[in-house]
Tab-separated table of C-alpha atoms and ligand atoms in Angstrom:
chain	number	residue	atom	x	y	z
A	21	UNK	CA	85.124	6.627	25.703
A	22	UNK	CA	86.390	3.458	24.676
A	23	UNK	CA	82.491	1.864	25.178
A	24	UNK	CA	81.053	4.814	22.578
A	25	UNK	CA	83.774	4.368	20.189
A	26	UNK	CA	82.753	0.797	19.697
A	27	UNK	CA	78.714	1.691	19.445
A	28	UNK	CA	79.843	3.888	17.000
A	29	UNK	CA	80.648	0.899	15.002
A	30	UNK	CA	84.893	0.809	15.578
A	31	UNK	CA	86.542	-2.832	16.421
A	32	UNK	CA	88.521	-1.566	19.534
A	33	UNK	CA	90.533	-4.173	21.271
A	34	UNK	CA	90.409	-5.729	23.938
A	35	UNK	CA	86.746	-5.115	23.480
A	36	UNK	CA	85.012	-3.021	25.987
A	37	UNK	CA	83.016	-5.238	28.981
A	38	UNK	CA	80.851	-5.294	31.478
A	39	UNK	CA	77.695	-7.783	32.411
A	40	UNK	CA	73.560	-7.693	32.441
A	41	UNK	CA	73.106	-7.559	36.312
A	42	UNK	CA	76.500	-6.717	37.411
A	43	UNK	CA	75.169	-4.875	40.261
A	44	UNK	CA	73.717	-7.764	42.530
A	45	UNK	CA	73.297	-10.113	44.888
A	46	UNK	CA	76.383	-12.128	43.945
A	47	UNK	CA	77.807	-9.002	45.221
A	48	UNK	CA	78.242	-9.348	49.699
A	49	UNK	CA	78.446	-5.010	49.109
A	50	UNK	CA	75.142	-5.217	47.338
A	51	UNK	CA	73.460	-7.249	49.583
A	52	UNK	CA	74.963	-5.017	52.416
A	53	UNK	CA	73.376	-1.915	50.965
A	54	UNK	CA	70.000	-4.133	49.611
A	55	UNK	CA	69.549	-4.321	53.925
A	56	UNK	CA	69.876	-1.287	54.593
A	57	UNK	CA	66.895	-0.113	52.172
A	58	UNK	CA	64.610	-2.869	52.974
A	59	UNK	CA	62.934	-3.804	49.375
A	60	UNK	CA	64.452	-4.023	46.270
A	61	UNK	CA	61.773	-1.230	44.899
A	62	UNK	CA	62.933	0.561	48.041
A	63	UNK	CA	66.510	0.682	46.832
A	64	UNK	CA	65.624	1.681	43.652
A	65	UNK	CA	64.088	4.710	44.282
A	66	UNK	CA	66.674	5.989	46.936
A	67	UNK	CA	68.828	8.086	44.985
A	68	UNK	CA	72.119	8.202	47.429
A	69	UNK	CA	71.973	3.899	47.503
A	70	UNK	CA	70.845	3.426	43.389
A	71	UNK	CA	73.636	5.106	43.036
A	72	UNK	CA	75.637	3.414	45.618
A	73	UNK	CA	75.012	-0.109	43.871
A	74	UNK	CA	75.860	1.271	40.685
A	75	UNK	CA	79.218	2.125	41.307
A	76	UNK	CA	79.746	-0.855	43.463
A	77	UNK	CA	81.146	-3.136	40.636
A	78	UNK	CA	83.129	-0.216	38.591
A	79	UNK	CA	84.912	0.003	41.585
A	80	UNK	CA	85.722	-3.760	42.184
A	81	UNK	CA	86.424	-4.918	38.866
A	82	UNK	CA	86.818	-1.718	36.700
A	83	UNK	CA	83.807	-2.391	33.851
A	84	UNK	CA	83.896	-0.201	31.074
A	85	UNK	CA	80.160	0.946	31.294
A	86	UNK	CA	78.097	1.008	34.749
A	87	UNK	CA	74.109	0.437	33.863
A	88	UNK	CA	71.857	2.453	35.973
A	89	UNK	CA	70.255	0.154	39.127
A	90	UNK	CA	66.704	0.145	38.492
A	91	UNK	CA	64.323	-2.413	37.263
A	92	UNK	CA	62.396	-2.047	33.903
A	93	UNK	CA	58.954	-2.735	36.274
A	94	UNK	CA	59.881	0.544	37.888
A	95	UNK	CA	57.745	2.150	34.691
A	96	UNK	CA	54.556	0.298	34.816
A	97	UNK	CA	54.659	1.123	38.627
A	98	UNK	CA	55.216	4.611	37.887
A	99	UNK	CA	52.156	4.583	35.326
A	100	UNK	CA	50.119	3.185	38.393
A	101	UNK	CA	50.012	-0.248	38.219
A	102	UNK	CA	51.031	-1.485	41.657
A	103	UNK	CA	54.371	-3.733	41.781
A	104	UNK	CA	55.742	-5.655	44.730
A	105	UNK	CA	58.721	-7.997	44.350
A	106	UNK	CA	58.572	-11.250	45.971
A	107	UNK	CA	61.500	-12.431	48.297
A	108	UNK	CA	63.793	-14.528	46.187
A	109	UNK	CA	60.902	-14.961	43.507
A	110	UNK	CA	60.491	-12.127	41.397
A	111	UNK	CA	57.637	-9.273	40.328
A	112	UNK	CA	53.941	-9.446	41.076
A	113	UNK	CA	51.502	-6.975	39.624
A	114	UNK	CA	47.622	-7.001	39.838
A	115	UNK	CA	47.108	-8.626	35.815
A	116	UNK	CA	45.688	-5.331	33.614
A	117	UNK	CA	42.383	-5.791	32.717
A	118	UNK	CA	42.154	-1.831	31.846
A	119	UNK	CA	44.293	0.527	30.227
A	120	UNK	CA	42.275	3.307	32.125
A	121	UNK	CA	44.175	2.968	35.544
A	122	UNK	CA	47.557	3.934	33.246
A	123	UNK	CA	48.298	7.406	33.194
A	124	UNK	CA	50.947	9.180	31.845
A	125	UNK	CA	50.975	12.372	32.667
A	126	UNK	CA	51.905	11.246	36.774
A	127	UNK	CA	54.532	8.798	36.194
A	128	UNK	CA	57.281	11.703	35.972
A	129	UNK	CA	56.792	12.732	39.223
A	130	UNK	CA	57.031	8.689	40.731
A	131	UNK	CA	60.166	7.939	38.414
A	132	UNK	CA	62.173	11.420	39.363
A	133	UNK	CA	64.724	9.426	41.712
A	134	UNK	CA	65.582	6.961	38.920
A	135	UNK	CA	66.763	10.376	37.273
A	136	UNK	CA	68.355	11.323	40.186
A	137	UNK	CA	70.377	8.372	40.435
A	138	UNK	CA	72.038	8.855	36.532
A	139	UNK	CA	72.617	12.259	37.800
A	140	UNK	CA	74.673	10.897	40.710
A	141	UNK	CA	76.100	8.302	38.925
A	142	UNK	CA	77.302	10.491	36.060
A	143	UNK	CA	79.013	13.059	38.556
A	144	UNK	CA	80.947	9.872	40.082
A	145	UNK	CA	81.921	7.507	37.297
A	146	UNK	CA	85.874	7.632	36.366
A	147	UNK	CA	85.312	9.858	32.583
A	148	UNK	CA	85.898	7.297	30.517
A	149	UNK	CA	83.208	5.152	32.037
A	150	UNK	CA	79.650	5.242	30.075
A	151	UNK	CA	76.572	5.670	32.011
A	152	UNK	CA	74.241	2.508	30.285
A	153	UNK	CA	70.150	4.044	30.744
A	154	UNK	CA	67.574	1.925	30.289
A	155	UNK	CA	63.837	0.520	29.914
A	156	UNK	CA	62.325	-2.137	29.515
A	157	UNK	CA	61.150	-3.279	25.863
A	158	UNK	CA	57.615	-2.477	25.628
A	159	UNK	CA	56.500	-6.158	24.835
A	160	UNK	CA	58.475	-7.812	27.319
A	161	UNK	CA	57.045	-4.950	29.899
A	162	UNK	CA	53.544	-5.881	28.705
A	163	UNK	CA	54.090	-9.160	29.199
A	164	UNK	CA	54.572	-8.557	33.052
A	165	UNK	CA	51.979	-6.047	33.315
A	166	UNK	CA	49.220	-8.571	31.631
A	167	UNK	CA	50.403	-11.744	33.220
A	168	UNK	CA	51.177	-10.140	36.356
A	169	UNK	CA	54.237	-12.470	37.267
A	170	UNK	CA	57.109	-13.922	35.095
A	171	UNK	CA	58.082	-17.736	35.509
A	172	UNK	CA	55.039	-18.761	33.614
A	173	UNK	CA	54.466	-19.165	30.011
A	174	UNK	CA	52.866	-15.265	30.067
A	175	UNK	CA	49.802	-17.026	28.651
A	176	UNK	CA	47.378	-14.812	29.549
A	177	UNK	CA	49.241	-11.764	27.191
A	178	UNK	CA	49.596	-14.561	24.278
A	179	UNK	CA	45.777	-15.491	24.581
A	180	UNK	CA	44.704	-11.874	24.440
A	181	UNK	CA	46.826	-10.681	21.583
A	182	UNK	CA	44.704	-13.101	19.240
A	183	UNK	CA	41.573	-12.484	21.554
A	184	UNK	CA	41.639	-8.882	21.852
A	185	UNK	CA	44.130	-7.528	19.695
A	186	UNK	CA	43.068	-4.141	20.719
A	187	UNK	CA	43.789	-3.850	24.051
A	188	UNK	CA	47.455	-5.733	23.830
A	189	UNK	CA	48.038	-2.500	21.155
A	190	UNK	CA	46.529	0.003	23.416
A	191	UNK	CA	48.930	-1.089	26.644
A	192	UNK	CA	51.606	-1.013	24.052
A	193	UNK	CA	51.155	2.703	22.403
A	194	UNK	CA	51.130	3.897	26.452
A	195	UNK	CA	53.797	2.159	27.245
A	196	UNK	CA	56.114	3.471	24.142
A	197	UNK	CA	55.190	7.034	25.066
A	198	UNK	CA	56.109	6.430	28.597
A	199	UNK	CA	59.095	4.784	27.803
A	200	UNK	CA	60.664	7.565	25.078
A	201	UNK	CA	59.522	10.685	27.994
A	202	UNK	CA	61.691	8.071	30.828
A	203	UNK	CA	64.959	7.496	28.257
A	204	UNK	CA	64.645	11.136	26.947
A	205	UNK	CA	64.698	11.994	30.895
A	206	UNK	CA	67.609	9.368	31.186
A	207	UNK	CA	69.997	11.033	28.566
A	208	UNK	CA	68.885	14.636	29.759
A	209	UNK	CA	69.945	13.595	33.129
A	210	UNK	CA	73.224	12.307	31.909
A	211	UNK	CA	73.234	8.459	30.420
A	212	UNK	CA	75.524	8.202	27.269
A	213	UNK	CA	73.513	6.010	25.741
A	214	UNK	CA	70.408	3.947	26.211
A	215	UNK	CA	69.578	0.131	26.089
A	216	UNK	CA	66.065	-1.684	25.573
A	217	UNK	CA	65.683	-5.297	27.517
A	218	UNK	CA	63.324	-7.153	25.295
A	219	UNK	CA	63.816	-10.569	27.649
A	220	UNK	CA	61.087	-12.027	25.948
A	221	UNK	CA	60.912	-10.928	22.653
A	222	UNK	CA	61.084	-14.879	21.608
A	223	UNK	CA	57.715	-15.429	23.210
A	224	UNK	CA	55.534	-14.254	20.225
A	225	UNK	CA	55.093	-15.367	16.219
A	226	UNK	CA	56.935	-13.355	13.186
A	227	UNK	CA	53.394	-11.007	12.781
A	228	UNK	CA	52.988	-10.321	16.348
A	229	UNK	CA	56.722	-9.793	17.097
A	230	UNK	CA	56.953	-7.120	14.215
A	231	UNK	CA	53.783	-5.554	15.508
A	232	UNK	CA	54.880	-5.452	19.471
A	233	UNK	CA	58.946	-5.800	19.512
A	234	UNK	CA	60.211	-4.499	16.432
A	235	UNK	CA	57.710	-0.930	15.763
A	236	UNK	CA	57.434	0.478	19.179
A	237	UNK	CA	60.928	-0.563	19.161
A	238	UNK	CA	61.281	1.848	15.967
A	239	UNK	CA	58.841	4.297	17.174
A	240	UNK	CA	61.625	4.549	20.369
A	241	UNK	CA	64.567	4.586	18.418
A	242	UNK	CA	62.880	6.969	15.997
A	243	UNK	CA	61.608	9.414	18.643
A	244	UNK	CA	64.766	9.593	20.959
A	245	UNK	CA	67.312	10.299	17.582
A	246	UNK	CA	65.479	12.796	16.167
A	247	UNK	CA	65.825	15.167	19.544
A	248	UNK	CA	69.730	13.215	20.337
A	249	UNK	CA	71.018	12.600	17.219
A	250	UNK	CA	74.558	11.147	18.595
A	251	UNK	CA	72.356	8.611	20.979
A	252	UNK	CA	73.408	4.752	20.534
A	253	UNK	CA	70.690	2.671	20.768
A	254	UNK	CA	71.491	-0.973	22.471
A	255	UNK	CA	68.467	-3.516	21.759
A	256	UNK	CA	68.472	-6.839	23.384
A	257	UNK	CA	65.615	-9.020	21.871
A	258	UNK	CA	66.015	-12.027	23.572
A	259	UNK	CA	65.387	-15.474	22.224
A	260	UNK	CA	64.379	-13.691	18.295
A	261	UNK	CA	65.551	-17.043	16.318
A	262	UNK	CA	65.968	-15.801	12.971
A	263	UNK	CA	63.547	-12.681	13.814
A	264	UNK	CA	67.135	-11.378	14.954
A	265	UNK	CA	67.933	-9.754	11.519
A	266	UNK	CA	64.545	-8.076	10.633
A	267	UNK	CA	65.144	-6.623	14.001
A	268	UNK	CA	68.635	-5.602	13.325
A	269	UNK	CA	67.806	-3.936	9.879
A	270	UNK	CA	64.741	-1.974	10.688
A	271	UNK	CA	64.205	-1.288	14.659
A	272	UNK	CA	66.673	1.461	14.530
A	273	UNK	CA	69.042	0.183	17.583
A	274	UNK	CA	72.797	0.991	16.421
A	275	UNK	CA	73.999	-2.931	18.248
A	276	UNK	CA	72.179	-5.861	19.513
A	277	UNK	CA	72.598	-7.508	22.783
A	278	UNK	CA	73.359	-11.569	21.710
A	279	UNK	CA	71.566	-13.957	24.303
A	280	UNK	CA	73.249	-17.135	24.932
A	281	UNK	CA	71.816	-19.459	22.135
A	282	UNK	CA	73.242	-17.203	19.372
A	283	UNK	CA	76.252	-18.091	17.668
A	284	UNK	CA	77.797	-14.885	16.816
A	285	UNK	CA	79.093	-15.581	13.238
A	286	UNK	CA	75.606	-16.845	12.246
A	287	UNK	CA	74.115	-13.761	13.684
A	288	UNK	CA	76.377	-11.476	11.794
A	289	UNK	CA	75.196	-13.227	8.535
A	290	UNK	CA	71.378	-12.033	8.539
A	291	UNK	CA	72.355	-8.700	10.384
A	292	UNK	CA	73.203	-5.494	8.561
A	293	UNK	CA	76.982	-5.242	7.800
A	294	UNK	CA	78.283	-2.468	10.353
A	295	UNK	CA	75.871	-4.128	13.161
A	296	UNK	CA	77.783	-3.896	16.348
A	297	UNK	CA	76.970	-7.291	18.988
A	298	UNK	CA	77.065	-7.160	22.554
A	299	UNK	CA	77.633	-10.770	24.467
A	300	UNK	CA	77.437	-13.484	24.889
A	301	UNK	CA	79.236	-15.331	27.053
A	302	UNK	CA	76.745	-18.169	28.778
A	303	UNK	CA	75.651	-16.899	32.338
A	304	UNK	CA	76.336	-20.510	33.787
A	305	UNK	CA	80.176	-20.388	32.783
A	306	UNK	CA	80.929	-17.719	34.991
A	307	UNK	CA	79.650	-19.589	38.025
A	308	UNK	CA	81.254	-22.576	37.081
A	309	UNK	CA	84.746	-21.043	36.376
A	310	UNK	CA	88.066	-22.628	35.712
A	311	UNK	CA	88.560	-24.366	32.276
A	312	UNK	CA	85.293	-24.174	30.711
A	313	UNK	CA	84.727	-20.651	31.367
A	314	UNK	CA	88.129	-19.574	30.090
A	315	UNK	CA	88.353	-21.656	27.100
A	316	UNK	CA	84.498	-20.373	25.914
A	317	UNK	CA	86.068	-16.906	27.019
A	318	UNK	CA	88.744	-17.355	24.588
A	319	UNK	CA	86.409	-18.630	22.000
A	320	UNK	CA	83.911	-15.725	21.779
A	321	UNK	CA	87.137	-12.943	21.575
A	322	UNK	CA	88.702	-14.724	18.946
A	323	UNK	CA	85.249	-14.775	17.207
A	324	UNK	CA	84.912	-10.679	18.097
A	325	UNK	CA	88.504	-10.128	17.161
A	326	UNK	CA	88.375	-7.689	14.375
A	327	UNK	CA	84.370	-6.198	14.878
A	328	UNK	CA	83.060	-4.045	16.857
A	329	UNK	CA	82.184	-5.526	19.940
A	330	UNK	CA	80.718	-5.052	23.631
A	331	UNK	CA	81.626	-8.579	25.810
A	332	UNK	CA	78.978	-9.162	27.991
A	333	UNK	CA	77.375	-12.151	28.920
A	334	UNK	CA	74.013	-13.944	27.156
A	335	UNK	CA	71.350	-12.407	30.343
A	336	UNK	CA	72.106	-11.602	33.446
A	337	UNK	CA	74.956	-12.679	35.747
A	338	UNK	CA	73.434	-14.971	38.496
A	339	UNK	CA	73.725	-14.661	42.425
A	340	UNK	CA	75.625	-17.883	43.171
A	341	UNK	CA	78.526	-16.111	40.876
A	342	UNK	CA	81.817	-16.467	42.822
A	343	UNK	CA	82.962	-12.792	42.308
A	344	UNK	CA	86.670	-14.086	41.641
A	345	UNK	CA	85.442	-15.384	38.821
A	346	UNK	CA	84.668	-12.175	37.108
A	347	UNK	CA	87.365	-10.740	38.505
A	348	UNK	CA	89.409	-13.645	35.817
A	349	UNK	CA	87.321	-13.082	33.113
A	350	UNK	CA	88.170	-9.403	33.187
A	351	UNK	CA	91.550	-10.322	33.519
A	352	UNK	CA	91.262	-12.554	30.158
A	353	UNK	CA	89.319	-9.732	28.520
A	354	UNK	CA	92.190	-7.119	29.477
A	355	UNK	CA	95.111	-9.444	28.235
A	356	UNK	CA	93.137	-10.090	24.787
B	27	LIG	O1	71.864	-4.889	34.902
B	27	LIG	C1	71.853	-4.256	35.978
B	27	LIG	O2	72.678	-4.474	36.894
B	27	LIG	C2	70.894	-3.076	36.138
B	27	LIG	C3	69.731	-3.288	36.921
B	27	LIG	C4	68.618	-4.185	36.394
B	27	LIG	C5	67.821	-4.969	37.259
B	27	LIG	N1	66.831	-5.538	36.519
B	27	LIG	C6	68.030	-5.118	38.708
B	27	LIG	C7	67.350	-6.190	39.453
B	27	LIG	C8	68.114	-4.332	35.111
B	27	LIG	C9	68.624	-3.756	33.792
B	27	LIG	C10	66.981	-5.192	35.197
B	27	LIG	C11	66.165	-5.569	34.042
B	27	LIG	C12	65.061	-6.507	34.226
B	27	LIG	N2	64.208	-6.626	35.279
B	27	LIG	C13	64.643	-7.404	33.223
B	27	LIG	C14	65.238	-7.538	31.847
B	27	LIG	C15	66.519	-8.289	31.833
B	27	LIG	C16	66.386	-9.766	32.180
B	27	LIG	O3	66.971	-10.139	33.205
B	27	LIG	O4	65.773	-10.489	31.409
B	27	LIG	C17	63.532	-8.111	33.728
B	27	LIG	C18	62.765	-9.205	33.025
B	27	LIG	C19	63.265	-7.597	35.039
B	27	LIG	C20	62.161	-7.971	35.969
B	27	LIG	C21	62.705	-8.554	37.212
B	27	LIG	N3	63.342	-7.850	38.195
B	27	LIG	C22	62.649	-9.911	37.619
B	27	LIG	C23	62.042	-11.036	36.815
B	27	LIG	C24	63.282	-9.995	38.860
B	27	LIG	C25	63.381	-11.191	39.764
B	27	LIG	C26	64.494	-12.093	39.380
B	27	LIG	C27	65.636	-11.968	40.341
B	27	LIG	O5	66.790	-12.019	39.905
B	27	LIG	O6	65.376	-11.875	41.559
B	27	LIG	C28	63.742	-8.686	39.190
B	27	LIG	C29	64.481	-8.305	40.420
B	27	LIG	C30	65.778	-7.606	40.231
B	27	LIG	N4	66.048	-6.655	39.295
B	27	LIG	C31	66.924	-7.775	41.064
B	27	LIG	C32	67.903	-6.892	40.584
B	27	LIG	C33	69.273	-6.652	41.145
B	27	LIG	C34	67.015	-8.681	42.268
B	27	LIG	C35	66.326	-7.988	43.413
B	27	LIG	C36	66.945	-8.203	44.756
B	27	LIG	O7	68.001	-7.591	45.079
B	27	LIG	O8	66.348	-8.970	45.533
């Protein structure tokens, strides 16, 4: 697999691609199947239409890996917290206020579909298409479980991890066990390798983002290699500023996901040497098209040329993306 080869740290070129989100509503075959569950939690924990989704754009525009359709809330939901997704605004939770109403030991039972779906998913993908698994970073899963919404400033998380350090660390141990028993399910049930979404990583101070990003990070990392030791780790830590190398060097991921800030030869300076980058082409471009999209296109392979690399866009592909224009940027990718 042309995707593994390049996490194992070999420049391959044209660089394996695919995009954060590219199952979605930009998609008319998405929102097709998206109907026919009702919800988007719905859909996520139907095995037979997951799976359905997740195939949809290998088929269309031939990615190199497919990520599993879930969402990284489906965890917290599955320790108990209850999650309901508002219609073209995004995830409400009750905010924690105990870590008592967590509990472990039943979230295996609520998540078993997700597991299903990478079983399905495996048995359909074309061989030398990689399964992506995934969960949420812990901190960036906190910070929806505290705050209860996203689109805020997740004040309420920021104000307690000076206020009541305590708690913040207790959500954050559960969470870390949860999330190495739902990856180690993940790879068992046939993902070739696993990737952590730490969207908001950039939210917290150097002490506080070593303490909730980059050790339950390791503790992850740690925890799933010792039992697969051929896994590849992806780790996106979103908006880390300079935090970006500590993370690199001592996390434990084997590549980082770039988000759209991030110039790529800058980020390759403070990261280990054999670091391999996933990205980081900016989201907007590919709705916009035409010039500007090919041109920055252009730009980031020339800069990849050479390293191992994963194209992929800066976060996730929006839903007023014309699907033609992936449909190009594969086609630049391909001609590389
Ligand atoms: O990349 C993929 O295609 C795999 C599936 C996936 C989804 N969410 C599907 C989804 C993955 C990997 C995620 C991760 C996720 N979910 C993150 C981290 C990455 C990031 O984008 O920063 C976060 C923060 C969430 C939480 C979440 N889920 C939010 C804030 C929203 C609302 C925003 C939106 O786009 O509506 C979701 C909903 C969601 N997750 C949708 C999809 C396809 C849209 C739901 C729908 O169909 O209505």
């Amino acid at each position: 697999m042309k995707f593994l080869h390049v996490l194992n740290g070999n420049p391959v070129w044209p660089p394996p691609a695919w995009l954060m989100r590219q199952a979605g509503r930009y998609l008319p075959e998405y929102r097709a199947i998206r109907a026919q569950a009702g919800d988007f939690i719905s859909l996520c924990l139907t095995p037979d239409l997951a799976a359905e989704v997740t195939l949809q754009p290998i088929r269309k525009f031939g990615f190199d890996a497919a990520i599993l359709f879930s969402d990284i809330l489906i965890l917290p939901m599955a320790l108990g917290q209850k999650l309901h997704f508002v219609e073209g605004e995004g995830p409400r939770l009750p905010p924690l206020q105990e870590t008592r109403i967590l509990r472990l030991e039943r979230a295996e039972a609520i998540y078993a579909p997700v597991l299903q779906t990478v079983r399905r998913v495996r048995a359909s993908l074309p061989a030398q298409t990689a399964l992506i698994g995934f969960a949420g970073g812990p901190a960036t899963v906190a910070c929806y479980m505290v705050d209860g919404q996203g689109g805020g400033e997740f004040s309420r998380i920021r104000r307690l991890a000076y206020e009541n350090p305590e708690f913040i660390a207790e959500i954050l141990n559960i969470l870390t066990e949860a999330t190495i028993t739902y990856l180690q399910g993940q790879v068992e049930a046939g993902a070739n390798c696993v990737m952590l979404f730490e969207s908001w990583a950039g939210i917290f101070p150097p002490s506080q983002f070593r303490n909730f990003v980059i050790a339950p990070t390791k503790r992850i990392t740690s925890a799933l290699k010792q039992r697969y030791p051929g896994l590849k780790i992806i780790g996106f830590p979103r908006l880390s500023g300079l935090m970006l190398g500590e993370y690199a060097a001592t996390s434990g991921v084997d590549a980082v996901g770039l988000d759209t800030v991030t110039d790529l030869a800058k980020a390759r300076a403070i990261c280990p040497e054999n670091m391999v980058f996933q990205g980081n082409l900016d989201p907007l471009l590919l709705k916009l098209g035409g010039a500007p999209m090919e041109n920055a296109l252009r730009a980031l392979l020339d800069e990849a040329r050479g390293h191992p690399h994963i194209l992929n866009l800066g976060h996730g592909i929006t839903p007023d993306v014309p699907p033609e224009h992936v449909q190009k940027l594969m086609e630049i990718v391909r001609s590389a």
